[in-house]
């Protein structure tokens, strides 16, 4: 019964992982046989690649900023929907719908909505006397613009929090109210501890997704710079504006599939795998629900 799953795991995970580790020690462009170069790819990655610092910084920025912001907003919206009495089904559907929009379509729409010259967002801001920023065309605003997009498409996380909140026993709130607990105290001592497994799950999956953040940043960079393709080169347009939207996986993609440096791209993939594993271990050790003594 386990054979199909084990076969798929071996073909689509174990083999690519082993192959990536092997090719990371070679010079390989798919046109010639792999040439063993030892640690040369890793040495270039850690000491010589001129774009790796910006890529790592931007990726960590999304991990530190985007993940907590999405979790907080999703939890707040789920809390409001859990208390809704009238038209609750309508509001739940309304807040969940953006999560169904394909990522590419949502990014393209946001870039046009936040267009500094003709976008409706800046037009509304100008109408009330506020000079709108350049959004995706400004290095200081490009990443916050993607955070706004991440909040808009938080329906997948919100629906999980909503299900968890609806499962919290109501008698706990009633008992706390009789004991004089305020709303904030009830949230702190009843709601958050009860749904802590769901919060832990969201943190872990959010960190994994942020470390692999690719589609939104790459599409926003390409559309804002006027390109019709993603990863069309490793020149000044990569990560536009400047290098503010250059993520680690976007650099990995261009190194492998644009520059055909598959050996170097494999080394980047191995390093990403190790860093992701280490961060997840540290995160899970910090969250009590993943500790055996707290289970």
CSV table of N, CA and C in Angstrom, one decimal, residues 105-126 131-138 141-153 220 223-224 240-241:
chain,number,residue,atom,x,y,z
A,105,UNK,N,-1.7,36.3,-12.0
A,105,UNK,CA,-2.8,37.3,-12.3
A,105,UNK,C,-2.9,38.3,-11.2
A,106,UNK,N,-2.8,37.9,-9.9
A,106,UNK,CA,-2.9,38.8,-8.8
A,106,UNK,C,-1.8,39.8,-8.8
A,107,UNK,N,-0.6,39.4,-9.1
A,107,UNK,CA,0.6,40.3,-9.1
A,107,UNK,C,0.4,41.3,-10.2
A,108,UNK,N,0.1,40.8,-11.4
A,108,UNK,CA,-0.1,41.8,-12.6
A,108,UNK,C,-1.2,42.8,-12.3
A,109,UNK,N,-2.3,42.4,-11.7
A,109,UNK,CA,-3.3,43.3,-11.3
A,109,UNK,C,-2.9,44.3,-10.3
A,110,UNK,N,-2.1,43.9,-9.3
A,110,UNK,CA,-1.6,44.8,-8.3
A,110,UNK,C,-0.6,45.8,-8.9
A,111,UNK,N,0.2,45.4,-9.8
A,111,UNK,CA,1.2,46.3,-10.4
A,111,UNK,C,0.4,47.4,-11.1
A,112,UNK,N,-0.6,47.1,-11.8
A,112,UNK,CA,-1.4,48.1,-12.5
A,112,UNK,C,-2.2,48.9,-11.6
A,113,UNK,N,-2.8,48.3,-10.5
A,113,UNK,CA,-3.5,49.1,-9.6
A,113,UNK,C,-2.6,50.1,-8.9
A,114,UNK,N,-1.3,49.7,-8.6
A,114,UNK,CA,-0.4,50.6,-7.9
A,114,UNK,C,0.5,51.3,-8.9
A,115,UNK,N,0.2,51.4,-10.1
A,115,UNK,CA,1.0,52.2,-11.1
A,115,UNK,C,1.1,53.6,-10.6
A,116,UNK,N,2.3,54.2,-10.5
A,116,UNK,CA,2.4,55.5,-9.9
A,116,UNK,C,1.8,56.6,-10.7
A,117,UNK,N,1.6,56.4,-12.0
A,117,UNK,CA,1.1,57.4,-12.9
A,117,UNK,C,-0.4,57.3,-13.1
A,118,UNK,N,-0.8,56.1,-13.5
A,118,UNK,CA,-2.2,55.9,-13.9
A,118,UNK,C,-3.0,55.0,-13.0
A,119,UNK,N,-2.4,54.4,-12.0
A,119,UNK,CA,-3.1,53.5,-11.1
A,119,UNK,C,-4.1,54.1,-10.3
A,120,UNK,N,-5.3,53.4,-10.0
A,120,UNK,CA,-6.3,54.0,-9.3
A,120,UNK,C,-6.0,54.3,-7.8
A,121,UNK,N,-5.0,53.6,-7.3
A,121,UNK,CA,-4.6,53.8,-5.9
A,121,UNK,C,-4.0,55.2,-5.7
A,122,UNK,N,-3.1,55.6,-6.6
A,122,UNK,CA,-2.5,56.9,-6.5
A,122,UNK,C,-3.4,58.0,-6.9
A,123,UNK,N,-4.3,57.7,-7.8
A,123,UNK,CA,-5.4,58.7,-8.2
A,123,UNK,C,-6.3,59.0,-7.0
A,124,UNK,N,-6.6,58.0,-6.2
A,124,UNK,CA,-7.4,58.2,-5.0
A,124,UNK,C,-6.6,59.0,-4.0
A,125,UNK,N,-5.4,58.7,-3.8
A,125,UNK,CA,-4.5,59.4,-2.8
A,125,UNK,C,-4.4,60.9,-3.3
A,126,UNK,N,-4.2,61.1,-4.6
A,126,UNK,CA,-4.1,62.5,-5.0
A,126,UNK,C,-5.4,63.3,-4.8
A,131,UNK,N,0.4,62.7,-1.8
A,131,UNK,CA,1.2,62.3,-2.9
A,131,UNK,C,1.5,60.8,-2.8
A,132,UNK,N,1.1,60.0,-3.7
A,132,UNK,CA,1.3,58.6,-3.7
A,132,UNK,C,2.8,58.2,-4.0
A,133,UNK,N,3.3,57.2,-3.4
A,133,UNK,CA,4.7,56.7,-3.7
A,133,UNK,C,4.7,56.0,-5.1
A,134,UNK,N,5.9,55.6,-5.5
A,134,UNK,CA,6.1,54.9,-6.7
A,134,UNK,C,5.8,53.4,-6.6
A,135,UNK,N,5.6,52.9,-5.5
A,135,UNK,CA,5.2,51.6,-5.2
A,135,UNK,C,6.2,50.6,-5.9
A,136,UNK,N,5.8,49.8,-6.9
A,136,UNK,CA,6.7,48.8,-7.4
A,136,UNK,C,7.9,49.4,-8.2
A,137,UNK,N,7.9,50.7,-8.4
A,137,UNK,CA,9.0,51.3,-9.1
A,137,UNK,C,10.0,52.0,-8.2
A,138,UNK,N,9.8,51.8,-6.9
A,138,UNK,CA,10.6,52.5,-5.9
A,138,UNK,C,11.2,51.4,-5.0
A,141,UNK,N,9.7,50.9,-1.6
A,141,UNK,CA,8.3,50.6,-1.5
A,141,UNK,C,8.0,49.3,-2.2
A,142,UNK,N,8.9,48.7,-3.0
A,142,UNK,CA,8.6,47.5,-3.7
A,142,UNK,C,8.2,46.3,-2.8
A,143,UNK,N,9.0,46.1,-1.8
A,143,UNK,CA,8.8,45.0,-0.9
A,143,UNK,C,7.5,45.2,-0.1
A,144,UNK,N,7.3,46.4,0.5
A,144,UNK,CA,6.0,46.6,1.2
A,144,UNK,C,4.8,46.5,0.3
A,145,UNK,N,5.0,46.8,-1.0
A,145,UNK,CA,3.9,46.6,-1.9
A,145,UNK,C,3.5,45.1,-2.0
A,146,UNK,N,4.5,44.2,-2.0
A,146,UNK,CA,4.3,42.8,-2.1
A,146,UNK,C,3.7,42.3,-0.7
A,147,UNK,N,4.0,43.0,0.4
A,147,UNK,CA,3.4,42.6,1.6
A,147,UNK,C,1.9,42.9,1.6
A,148,UNK,N,1.5,44.1,1.0
A,148,UNK,CA,0.1,44.4,0.8
A,148,UNK,C,-0.6,43.3,0.0
A,149,UNK,N,0.1,42.9,-1.1
A,149,UNK,CA,-0.5,41.8,-1.9
A,149,UNK,C,-0.6,40.5,-1.0
A,150,UNK,N,0.4,40.2,-0.2
A,150,UNK,CA,0.3,39.0,0.6
A,150,UNK,C,-0.8,39.1,1.6
A,151,UNK,N,-1.1,40.3,2.1
A,151,UNK,CA,-2.3,40.4,3.0
A,151,UNK,C,-3.6,40.2,2.3
A,152,UNK,N,-3.6,40.7,1.1
A,152,UNK,CA,-4.9,40.6,0.3
A,152,UNK,C,-5.2,39.1,0.0
A,153,UNK,N,-4.2,38.3,-0.3
A,153,UNK,CA,-4.4,36.9,-0.6
A,153,UNK,C,-4.2,36.0,0.6
A,220,UNK,N,6.3,40.7,-10.4
A,220,UNK,CA,6.2,42.1,-10.1
A,220,UNK,C,7.4,42.8,-10.7
A,223,UNK,N,7.0,42.9,-14.6
A,223,UNK,CA,5.9,43.8,-15.1
A,223,UNK,C,6.3,45.2,-14.9
A,224,UNK,N,6.8,45.5,-13.7
A,224,UNK,CA,7.1,46.9,-13.3
A,224,UNK,C,8.2,47.5,-14.2
A,240,UNK,N,14.3,44.2,-10.4
A,240,UNK,CA,13.9,45.6,-10.5
A,240,UNK,C,12.8,45.9,-9.5
A,241,UNK,N,12.8,47.1,-8.9
A,241,UNK,CA,13.8,48.2,-9.1
A,241,UNK,C,15.1,48.0,-8.3
